mmCIF file of C-alpha atoms in Angstrom:
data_model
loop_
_atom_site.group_PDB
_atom_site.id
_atom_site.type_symbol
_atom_site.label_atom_id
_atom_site.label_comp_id
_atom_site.label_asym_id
_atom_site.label_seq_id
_atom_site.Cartn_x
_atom_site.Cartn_y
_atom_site.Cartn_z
ATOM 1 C CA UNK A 73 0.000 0.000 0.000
ATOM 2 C CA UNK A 74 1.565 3.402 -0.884
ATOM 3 C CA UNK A 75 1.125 5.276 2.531
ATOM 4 C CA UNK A 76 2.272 8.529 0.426
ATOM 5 C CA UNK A 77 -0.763 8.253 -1.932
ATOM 6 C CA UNK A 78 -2.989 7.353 0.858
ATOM 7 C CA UNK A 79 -1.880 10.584 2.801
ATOM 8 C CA UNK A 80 -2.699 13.078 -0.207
ATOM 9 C CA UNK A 81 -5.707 11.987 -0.676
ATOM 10 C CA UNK A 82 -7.451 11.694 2.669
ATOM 11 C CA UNK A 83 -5.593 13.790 5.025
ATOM 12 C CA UNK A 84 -6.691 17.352 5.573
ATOM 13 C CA UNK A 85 -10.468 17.561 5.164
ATOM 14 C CA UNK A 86 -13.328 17.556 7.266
ATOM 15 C CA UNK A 87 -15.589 14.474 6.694
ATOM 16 C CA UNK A 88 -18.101 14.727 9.319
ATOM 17 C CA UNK A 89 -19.184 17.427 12.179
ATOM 18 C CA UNK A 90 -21.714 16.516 14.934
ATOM 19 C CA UNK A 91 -22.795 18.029 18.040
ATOM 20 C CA UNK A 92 -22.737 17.958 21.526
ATOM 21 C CA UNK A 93 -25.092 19.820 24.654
ATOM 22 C CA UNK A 94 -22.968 19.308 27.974
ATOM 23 C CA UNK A 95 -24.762 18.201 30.582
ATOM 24 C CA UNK A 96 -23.748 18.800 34.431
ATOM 25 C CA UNK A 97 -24.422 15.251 35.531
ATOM 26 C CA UNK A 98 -22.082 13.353 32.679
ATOM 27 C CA UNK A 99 -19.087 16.405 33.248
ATOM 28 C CA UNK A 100 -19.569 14.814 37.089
ATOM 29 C CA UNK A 101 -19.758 11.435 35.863
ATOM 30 C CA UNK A 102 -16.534 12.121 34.330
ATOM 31 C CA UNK A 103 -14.843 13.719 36.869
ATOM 32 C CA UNK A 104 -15.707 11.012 39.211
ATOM 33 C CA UNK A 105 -14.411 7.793 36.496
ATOM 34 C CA UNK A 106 -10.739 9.783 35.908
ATOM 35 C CA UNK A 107 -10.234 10.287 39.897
ATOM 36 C CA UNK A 108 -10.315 14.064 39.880
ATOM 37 C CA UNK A 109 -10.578 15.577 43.156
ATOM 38 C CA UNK A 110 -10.138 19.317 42.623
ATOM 39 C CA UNK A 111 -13.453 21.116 43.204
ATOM 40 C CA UNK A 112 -13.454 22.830 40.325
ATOM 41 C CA UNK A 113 -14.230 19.056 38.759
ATOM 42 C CA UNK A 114 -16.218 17.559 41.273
ATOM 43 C CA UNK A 115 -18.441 20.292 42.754
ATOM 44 C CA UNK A 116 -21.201 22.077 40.607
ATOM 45 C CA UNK A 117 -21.783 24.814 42.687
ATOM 46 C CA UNK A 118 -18.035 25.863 42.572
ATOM 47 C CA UNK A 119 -17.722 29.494 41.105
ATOM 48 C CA UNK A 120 -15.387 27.645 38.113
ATOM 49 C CA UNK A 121 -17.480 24.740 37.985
ATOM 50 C CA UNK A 122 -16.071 23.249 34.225
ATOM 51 C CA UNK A 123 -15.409 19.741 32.854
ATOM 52 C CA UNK A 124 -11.909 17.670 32.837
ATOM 53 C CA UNK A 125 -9.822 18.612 30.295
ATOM 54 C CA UNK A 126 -9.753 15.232 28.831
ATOM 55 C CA UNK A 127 -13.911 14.952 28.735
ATOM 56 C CA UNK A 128 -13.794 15.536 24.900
ATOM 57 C CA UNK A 129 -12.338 12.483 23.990
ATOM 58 C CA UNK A 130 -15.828 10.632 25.608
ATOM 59 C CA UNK A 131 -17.107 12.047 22.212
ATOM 60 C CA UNK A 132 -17.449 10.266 18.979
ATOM 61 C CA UNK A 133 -18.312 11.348 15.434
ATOM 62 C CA UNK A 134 -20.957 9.941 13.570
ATOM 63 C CA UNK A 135 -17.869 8.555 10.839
ATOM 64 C CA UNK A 136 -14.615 7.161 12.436
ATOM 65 C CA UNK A 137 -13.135 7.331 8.521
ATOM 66 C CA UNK A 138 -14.585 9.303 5.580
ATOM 67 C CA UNK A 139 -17.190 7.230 3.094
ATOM 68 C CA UNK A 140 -14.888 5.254 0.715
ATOM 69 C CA UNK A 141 -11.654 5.082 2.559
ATOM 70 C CA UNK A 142 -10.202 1.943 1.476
ATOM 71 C CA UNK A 143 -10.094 -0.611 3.777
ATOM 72 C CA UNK A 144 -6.230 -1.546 4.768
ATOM 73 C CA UNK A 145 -6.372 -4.598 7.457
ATOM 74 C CA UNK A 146 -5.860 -8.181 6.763
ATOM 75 C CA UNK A 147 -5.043 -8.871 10.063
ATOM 76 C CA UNK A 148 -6.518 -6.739 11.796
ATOM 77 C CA UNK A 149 -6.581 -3.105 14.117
ATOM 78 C CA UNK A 150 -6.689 -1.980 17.325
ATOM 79 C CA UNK A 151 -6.942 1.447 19.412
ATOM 80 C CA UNK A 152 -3.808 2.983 20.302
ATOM 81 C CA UNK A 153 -5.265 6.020 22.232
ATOM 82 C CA UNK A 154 -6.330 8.969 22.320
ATOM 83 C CA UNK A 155 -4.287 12.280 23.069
ATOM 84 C CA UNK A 156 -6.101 15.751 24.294
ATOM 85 C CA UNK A 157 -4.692 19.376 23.685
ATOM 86 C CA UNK A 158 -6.737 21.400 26.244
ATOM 87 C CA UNK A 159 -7.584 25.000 25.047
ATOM 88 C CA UNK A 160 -10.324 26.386 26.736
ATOM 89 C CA UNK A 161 -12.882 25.176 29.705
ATOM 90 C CA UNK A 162 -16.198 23.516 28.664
ATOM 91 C CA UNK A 163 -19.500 24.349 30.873
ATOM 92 C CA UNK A 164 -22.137 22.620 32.028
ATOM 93 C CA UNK A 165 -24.452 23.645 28.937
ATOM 94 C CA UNK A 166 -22.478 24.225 26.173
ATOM 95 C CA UNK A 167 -23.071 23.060 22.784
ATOM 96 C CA UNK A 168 -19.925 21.618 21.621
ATOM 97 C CA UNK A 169 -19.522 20.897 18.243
ATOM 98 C CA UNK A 170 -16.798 18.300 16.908
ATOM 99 C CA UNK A 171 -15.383 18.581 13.304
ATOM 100 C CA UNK A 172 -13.749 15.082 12.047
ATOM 101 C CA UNK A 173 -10.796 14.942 9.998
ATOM 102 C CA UNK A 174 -7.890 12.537 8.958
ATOM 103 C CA UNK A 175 -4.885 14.386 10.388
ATOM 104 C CA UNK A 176 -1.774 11.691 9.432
ATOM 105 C CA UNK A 177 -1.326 8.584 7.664
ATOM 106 C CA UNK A 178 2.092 6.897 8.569
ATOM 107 C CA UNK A 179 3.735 3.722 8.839
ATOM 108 C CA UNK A 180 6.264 1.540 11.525
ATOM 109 C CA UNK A 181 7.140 -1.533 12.653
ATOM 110 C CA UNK A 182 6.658 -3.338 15.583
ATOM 111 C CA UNK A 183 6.859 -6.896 17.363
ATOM 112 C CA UNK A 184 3.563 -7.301 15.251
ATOM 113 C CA UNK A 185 4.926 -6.584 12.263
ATOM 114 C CA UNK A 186 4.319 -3.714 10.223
ATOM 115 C CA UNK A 187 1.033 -1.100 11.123
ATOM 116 C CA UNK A 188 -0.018 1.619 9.847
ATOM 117 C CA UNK A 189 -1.523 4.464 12.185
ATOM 118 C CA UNK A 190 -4.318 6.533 11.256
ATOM 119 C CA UNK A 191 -4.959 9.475 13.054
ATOM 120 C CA UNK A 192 -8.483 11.195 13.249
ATOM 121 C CA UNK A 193 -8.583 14.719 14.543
ATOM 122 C CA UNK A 194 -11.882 16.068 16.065
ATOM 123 C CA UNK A 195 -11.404 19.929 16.560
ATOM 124 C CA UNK A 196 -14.079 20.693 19.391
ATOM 125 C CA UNK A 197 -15.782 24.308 19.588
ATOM 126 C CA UNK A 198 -18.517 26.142 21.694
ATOM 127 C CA UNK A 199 -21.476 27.702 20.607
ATOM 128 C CA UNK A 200 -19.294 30.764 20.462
ATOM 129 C CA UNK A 201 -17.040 29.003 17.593
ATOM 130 C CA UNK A 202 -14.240 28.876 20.591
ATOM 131 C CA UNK A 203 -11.580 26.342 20.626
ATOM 132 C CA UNK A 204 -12.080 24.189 23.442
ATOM 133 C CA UNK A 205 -10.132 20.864 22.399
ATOM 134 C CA UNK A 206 -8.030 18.902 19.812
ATOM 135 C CA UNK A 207 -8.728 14.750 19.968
ATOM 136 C CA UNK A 208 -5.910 12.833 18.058
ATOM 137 C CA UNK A 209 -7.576 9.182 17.860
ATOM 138 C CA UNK A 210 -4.616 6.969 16.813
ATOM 139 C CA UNK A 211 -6.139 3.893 14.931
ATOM 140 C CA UNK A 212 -3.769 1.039 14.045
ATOM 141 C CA UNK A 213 -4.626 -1.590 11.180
ATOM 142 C CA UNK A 214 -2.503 -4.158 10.131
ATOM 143 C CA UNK A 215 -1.630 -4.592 6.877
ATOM 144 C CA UNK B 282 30.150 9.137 32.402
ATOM 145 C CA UNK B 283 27.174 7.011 32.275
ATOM 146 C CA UNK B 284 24.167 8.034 29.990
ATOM 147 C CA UNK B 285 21.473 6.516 28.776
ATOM 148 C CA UNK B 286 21.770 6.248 24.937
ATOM 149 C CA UNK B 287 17.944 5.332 23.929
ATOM 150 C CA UNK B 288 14.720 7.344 25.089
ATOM 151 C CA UNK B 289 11.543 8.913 23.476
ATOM 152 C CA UNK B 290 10.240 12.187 23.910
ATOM 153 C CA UNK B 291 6.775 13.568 22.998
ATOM 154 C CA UNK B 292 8.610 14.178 19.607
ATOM 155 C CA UNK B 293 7.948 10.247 19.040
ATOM 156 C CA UNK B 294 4.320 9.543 18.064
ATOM 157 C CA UNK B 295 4.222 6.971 21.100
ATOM 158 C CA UNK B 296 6.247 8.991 23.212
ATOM 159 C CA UNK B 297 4.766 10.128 26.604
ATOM 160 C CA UNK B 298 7.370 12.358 28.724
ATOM 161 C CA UNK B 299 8.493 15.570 28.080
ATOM 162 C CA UNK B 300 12.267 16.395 28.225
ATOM 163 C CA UNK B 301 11.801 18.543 31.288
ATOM 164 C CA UNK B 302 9.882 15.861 33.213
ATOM 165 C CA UNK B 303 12.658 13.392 32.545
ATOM 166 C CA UNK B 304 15.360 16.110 34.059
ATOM 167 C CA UNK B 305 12.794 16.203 36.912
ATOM 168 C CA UNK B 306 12.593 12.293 37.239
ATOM 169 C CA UNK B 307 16.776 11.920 37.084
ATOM 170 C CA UNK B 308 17.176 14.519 39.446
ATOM 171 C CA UNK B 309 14.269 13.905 41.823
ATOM 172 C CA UNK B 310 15.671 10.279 41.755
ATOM 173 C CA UNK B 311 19.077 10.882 42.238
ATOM 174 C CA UNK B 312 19.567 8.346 39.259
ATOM 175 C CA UNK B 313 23.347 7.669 38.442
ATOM 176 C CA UNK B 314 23.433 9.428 34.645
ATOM 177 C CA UNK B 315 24.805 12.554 33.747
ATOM 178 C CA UNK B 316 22.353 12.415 30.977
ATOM 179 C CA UNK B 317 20.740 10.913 28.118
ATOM 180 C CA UNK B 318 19.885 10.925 24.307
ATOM 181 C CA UNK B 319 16.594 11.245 22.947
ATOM 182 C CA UNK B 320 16.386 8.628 20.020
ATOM 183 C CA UNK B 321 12.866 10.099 18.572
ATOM 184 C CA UNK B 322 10.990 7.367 16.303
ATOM 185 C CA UNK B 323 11.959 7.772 12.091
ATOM 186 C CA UNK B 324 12.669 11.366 12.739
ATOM 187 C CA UNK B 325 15.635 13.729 13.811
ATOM 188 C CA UNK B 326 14.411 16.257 15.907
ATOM 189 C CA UNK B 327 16.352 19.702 15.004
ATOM 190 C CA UNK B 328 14.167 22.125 16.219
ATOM 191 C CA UNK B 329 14.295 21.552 19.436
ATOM 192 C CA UNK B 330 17.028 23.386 21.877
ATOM 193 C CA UNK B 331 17.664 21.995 25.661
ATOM 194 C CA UNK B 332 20.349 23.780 26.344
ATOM 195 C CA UNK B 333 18.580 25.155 29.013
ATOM 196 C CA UNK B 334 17.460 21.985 30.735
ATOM 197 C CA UNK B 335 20.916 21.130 30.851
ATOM 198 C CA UNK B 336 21.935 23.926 32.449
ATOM 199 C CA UNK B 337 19.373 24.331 35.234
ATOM 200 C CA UNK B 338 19.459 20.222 35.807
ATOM 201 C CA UNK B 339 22.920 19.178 35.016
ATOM 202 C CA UNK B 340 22.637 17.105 32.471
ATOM 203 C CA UNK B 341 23.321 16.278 29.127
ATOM 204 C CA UNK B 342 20.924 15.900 27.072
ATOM 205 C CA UNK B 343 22.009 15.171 23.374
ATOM 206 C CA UNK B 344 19.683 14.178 20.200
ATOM 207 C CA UNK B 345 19.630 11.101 17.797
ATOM 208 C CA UNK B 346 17.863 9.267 16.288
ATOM 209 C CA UNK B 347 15.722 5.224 15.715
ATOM 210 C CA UNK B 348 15.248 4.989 12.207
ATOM 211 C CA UNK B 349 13.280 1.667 10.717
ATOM 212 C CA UNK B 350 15.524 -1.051 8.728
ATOM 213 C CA UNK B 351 15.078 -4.478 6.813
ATOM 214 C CA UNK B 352 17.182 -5.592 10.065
ATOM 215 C CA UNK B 353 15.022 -4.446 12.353
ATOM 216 C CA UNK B 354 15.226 -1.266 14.429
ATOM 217 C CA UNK B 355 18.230 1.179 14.318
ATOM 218 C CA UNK B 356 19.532 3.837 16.677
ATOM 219 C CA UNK B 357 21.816 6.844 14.627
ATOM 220 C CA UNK B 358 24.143 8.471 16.825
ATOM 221 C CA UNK B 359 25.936 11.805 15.170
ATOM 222 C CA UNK B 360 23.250 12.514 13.014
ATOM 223 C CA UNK B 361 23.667 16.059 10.887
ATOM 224 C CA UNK B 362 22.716 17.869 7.978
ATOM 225 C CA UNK B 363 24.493 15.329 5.249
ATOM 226 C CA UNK B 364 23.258 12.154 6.991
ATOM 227 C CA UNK B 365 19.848 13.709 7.231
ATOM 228 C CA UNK B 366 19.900 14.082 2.872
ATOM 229 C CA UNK B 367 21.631 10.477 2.756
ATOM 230 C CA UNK B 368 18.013 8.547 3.499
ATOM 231 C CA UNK B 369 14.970 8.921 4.037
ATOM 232 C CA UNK B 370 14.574 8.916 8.002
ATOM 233 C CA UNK B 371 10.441 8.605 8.341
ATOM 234 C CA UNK B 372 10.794 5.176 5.748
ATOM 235 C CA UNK B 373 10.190 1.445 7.427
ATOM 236 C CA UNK B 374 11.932 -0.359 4.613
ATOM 237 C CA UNK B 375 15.608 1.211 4.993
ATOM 238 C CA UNK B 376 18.518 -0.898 4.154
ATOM 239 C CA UNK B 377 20.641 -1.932 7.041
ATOM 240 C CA UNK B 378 23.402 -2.210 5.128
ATOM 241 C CA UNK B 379 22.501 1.506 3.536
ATOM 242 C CA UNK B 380 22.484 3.303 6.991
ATOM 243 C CA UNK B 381 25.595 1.601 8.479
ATOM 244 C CA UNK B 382 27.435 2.984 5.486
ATOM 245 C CA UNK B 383 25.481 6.168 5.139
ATOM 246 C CA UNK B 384 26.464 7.106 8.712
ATOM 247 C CA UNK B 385 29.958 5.826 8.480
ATOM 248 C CA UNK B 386 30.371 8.205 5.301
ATOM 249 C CA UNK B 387 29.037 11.045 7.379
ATOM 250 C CA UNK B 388 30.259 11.113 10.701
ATOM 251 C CA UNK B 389 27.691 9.215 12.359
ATOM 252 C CA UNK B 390 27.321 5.707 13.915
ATOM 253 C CA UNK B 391 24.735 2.871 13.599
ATOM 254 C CA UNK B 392 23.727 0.730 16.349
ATOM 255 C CA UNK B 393 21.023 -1.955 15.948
ATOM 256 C CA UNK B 394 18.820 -1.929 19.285
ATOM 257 C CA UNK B 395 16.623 -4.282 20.823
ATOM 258 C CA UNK B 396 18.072 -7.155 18.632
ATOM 259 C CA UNK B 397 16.031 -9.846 20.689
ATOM 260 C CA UNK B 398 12.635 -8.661 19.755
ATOM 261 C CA UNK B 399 10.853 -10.492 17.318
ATOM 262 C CA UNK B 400 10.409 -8.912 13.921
ATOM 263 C CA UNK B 401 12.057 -5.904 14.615
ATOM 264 C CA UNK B 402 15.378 -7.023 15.980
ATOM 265 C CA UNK B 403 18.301 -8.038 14.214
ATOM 266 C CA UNK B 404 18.489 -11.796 15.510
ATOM 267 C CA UNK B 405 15.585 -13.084 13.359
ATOM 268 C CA UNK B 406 16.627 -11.610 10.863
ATOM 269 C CA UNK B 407 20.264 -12.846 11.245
ATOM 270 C CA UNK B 408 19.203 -16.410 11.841
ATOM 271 C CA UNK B 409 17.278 -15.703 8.306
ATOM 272 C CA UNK B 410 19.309 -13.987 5.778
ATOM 273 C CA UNK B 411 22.840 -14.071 7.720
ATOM 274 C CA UNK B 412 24.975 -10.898 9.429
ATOM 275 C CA UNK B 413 25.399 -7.665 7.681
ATOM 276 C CA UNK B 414 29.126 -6.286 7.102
ATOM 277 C CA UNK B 415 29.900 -3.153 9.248
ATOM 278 C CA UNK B 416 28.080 -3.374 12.126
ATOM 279 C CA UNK B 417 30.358 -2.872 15.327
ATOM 280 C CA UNK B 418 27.883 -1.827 18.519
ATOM 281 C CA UNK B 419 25.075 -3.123 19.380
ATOM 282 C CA UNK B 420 22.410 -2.603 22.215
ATOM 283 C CA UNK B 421 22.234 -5.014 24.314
ATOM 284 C CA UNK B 422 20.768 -3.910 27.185
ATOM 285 C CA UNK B 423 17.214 -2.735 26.493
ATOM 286 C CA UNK B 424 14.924 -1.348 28.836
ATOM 287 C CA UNK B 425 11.620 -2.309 26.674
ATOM 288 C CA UNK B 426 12.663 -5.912 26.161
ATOM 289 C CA UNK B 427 10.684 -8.861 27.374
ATOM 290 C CA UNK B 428 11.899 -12.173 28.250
ATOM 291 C CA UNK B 429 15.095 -13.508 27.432
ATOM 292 C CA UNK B 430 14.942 -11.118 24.627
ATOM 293 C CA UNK B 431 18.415 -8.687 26.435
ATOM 294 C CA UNK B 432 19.806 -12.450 26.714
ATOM 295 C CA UNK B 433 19.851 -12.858 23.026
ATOM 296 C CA UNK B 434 21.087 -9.982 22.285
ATOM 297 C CA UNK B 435 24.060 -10.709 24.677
ATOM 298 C CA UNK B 436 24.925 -13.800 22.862
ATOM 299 C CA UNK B 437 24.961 -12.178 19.398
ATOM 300 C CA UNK B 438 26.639 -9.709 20.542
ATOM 301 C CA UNK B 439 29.260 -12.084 22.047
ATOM 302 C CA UNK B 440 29.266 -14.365 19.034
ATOM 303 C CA UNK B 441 30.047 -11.983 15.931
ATOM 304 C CA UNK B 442 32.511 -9.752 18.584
ATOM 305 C CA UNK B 443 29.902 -6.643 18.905
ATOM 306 C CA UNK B 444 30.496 -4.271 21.902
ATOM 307 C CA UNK B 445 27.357 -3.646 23.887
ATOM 308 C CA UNK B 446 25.336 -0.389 24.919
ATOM 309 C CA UNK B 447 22.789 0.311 27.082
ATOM 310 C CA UNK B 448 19.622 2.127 26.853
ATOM 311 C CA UNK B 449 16.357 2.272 28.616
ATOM 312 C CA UNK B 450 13.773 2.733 25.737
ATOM 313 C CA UNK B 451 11.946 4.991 27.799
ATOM 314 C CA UNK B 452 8.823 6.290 26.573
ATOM 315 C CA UNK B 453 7.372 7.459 29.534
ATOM 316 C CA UNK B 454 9.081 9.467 32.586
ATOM 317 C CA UNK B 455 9.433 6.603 35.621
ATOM 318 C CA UNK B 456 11.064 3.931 32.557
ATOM 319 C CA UNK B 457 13.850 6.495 32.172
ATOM 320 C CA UNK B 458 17.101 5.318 33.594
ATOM 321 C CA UNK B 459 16.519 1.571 33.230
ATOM 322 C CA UNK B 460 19.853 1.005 31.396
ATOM 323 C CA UNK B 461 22.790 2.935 30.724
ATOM 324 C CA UNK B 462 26.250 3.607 29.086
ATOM 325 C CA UNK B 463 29.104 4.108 30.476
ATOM 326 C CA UNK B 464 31.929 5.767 29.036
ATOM 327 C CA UNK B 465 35.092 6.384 29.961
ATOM 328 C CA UNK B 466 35.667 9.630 28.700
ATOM 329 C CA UNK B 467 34.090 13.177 29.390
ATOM 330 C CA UNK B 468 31.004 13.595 26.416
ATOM 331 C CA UNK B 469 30.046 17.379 25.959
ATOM 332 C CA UNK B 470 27.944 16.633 22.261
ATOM 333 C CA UNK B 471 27.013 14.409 19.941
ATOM 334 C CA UNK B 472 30.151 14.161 17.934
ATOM 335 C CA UNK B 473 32.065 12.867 21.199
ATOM 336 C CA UNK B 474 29.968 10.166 21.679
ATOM 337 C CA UNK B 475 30.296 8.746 18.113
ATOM 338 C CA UNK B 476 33.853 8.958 18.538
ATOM 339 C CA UNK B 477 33.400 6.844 21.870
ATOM 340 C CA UNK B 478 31.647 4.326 20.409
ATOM 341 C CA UNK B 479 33.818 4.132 17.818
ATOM 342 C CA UNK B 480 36.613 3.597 19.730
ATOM 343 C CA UNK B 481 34.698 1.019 22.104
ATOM 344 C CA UNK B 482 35.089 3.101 25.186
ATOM 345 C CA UNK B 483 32.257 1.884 27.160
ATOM 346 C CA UNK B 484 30.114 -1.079 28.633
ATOM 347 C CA UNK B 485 26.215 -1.015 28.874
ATOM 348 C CA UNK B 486 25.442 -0.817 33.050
ATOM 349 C CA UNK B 487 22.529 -1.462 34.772
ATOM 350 C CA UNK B 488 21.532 -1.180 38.613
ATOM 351 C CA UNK B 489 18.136 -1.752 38.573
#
């Protein structure tokens, strides 16, 4: 499989957008599952009452991959993660809306074998068009 | 001076610890190295400048880089502008043999690490296609091996006459001083320590 090819052609744009209303119970929910502690997190009533900064990457797209991306495993695929880049604080009550995209294509070798990692970006904004969050979903299928 | 030669930084795309937090861990620690290399994945990482870490830790902390062979995975030490134009560093289907010469030409060194892992280690590949000409170091001491997997990389070593290093493999902060180097010599960059492991002026240590 040319990984180059692959890259040009679905890296870059945005295949799918849906959205998101915040609710106070889940943002405690979440708070409670990661271990947080600080009030801030755990308290509702606290003056800067807000969400982890991981709780966007609870959130899912209605696509993981655009329509017509080839399929690439023989073997098979797993989930190699997820990494969050905080920006800004998300409410109880905010609309959140997350924009899908296919950030990198790329290759490497492991006990395994070879993989290739495909990473899908979700950009999340308010309903004031703020940046709150950047999810990079590494998915790994096996050629 | 004992560093350890093989570690991941957030530059790696499965790299977990920032530079600064591995200064922290080292010195928190009171681990025995006076510093380590950052071996980022099929990449050399120019841009960045930890000069100042060094400084306000103590440490050195010097740059190379893991690239992705036919032979399994290699670490570059001395990498520079000419190497960097020699091959293509982000490929998985390098030549061994085109890397070890590549870096000889230009000042750098190649050292095959974690040789005991399956499929991308240099024993299975040995016991298939036979040893490649130039290699001189290898690592034997690996912090991310499993098994008997730093065992077999011992007995390569000690069969085709390689001299050993030591590196942790550290992709996340606490893994960081697993393994080390020791060298006999004072190492102030990266063009020192090629010329230390070209001369064989070191053992791999460990104290764990």
């Amino acid at each position: 499989m040319d990984i180059a090819s692959l890259k040009k052609e679905w890296t870059g744009f945005e295949f799918d957008t849906a959205d998101f209303v915040v609710e106070e119970q889940e943002m405690l929910d979440f708070a409670l599952a990661c271990g947080e502690v600080e009030p801030r997190y755990t308290d509702a009533t606290h003056a800067d009452f807000q969400a982890p900064t991981t709780f966007t990457s609870k959130f899912s797209g209605r696509r993981i991959l655009p329509k017509d991306f080839p399929r690439i495993a023989k073997r098979g695929g797993f989930d190699a993660g997820k990494c969050v880049e905080f920006h800004a604080p998300v409410r109880a009550g905010d609309t959140i809306t997350g924009a899908s995209r296919i950030h990198d294509i790329y290759e490497k070798t492991g006990r395994s074998g070879p993989m290739i990692f495909i990473v899908h970006r979700m950009e999340f904004r308010n309903q004031r068009r703020e940046l709150v969050s950047i999810v990079d979903w590494r998915m790994v299928q096996q050629p | 001076m004992i560093l350890d030669l093989h570690n991941h930084s957030v530059a790696s795309d499965d790299g977990r610890a920032k530079v600064e937090n591995y200064c922290q861990w080292i010195s928190n620690r009171k681990l025995p190295l006076d510093g380590f290399v950052l071996t980022e994945h099929r990449q050399f990482d120019q841009a960045s400048d930890y000069r100042a870490l060094e400084d306000e830790y103590g440490l050195l902390v010097l740059k190379a880089s893991e690239v992705e062979t036919d032979y399994g995975h290699v670490l570059v030490y001395g990498v520079n502008e000419d190497l960097l134009h020699a091959f293509d560093f982000t490929s998985i289907n390098l030549s061994l043999e085109l890397v070890i010469k590549e870096a000889d030409r230009c000042g750098a060194i190649a050292v095959p690490c974690h040789p005991g892992r399956p499929k991308v280690g240099m024993c299975a590949h040995y016991a298939e296609r036979g040893p490649v000409e130039g290699v001189s170091v290898i690592e034997t001491y690996n912090g991310g091996s499993r098994g008997d997997e730093n065992e077999r990389a011992l007995e390569l070593a000690k069969t085709h006459g390689y001299a050993g290093i030591g590196g942790s493999d550290a992709h996340i902060v606490s893994h960081i001083g697993r393994y080390g180097t020791k060298i006999d010599r004072e190492i102030k960059d990266e063009e020192d320590l090629v010329r230390a492991l070209r001369d064989g002026a070191f053992e791999a240590v460990t104290w764990t």
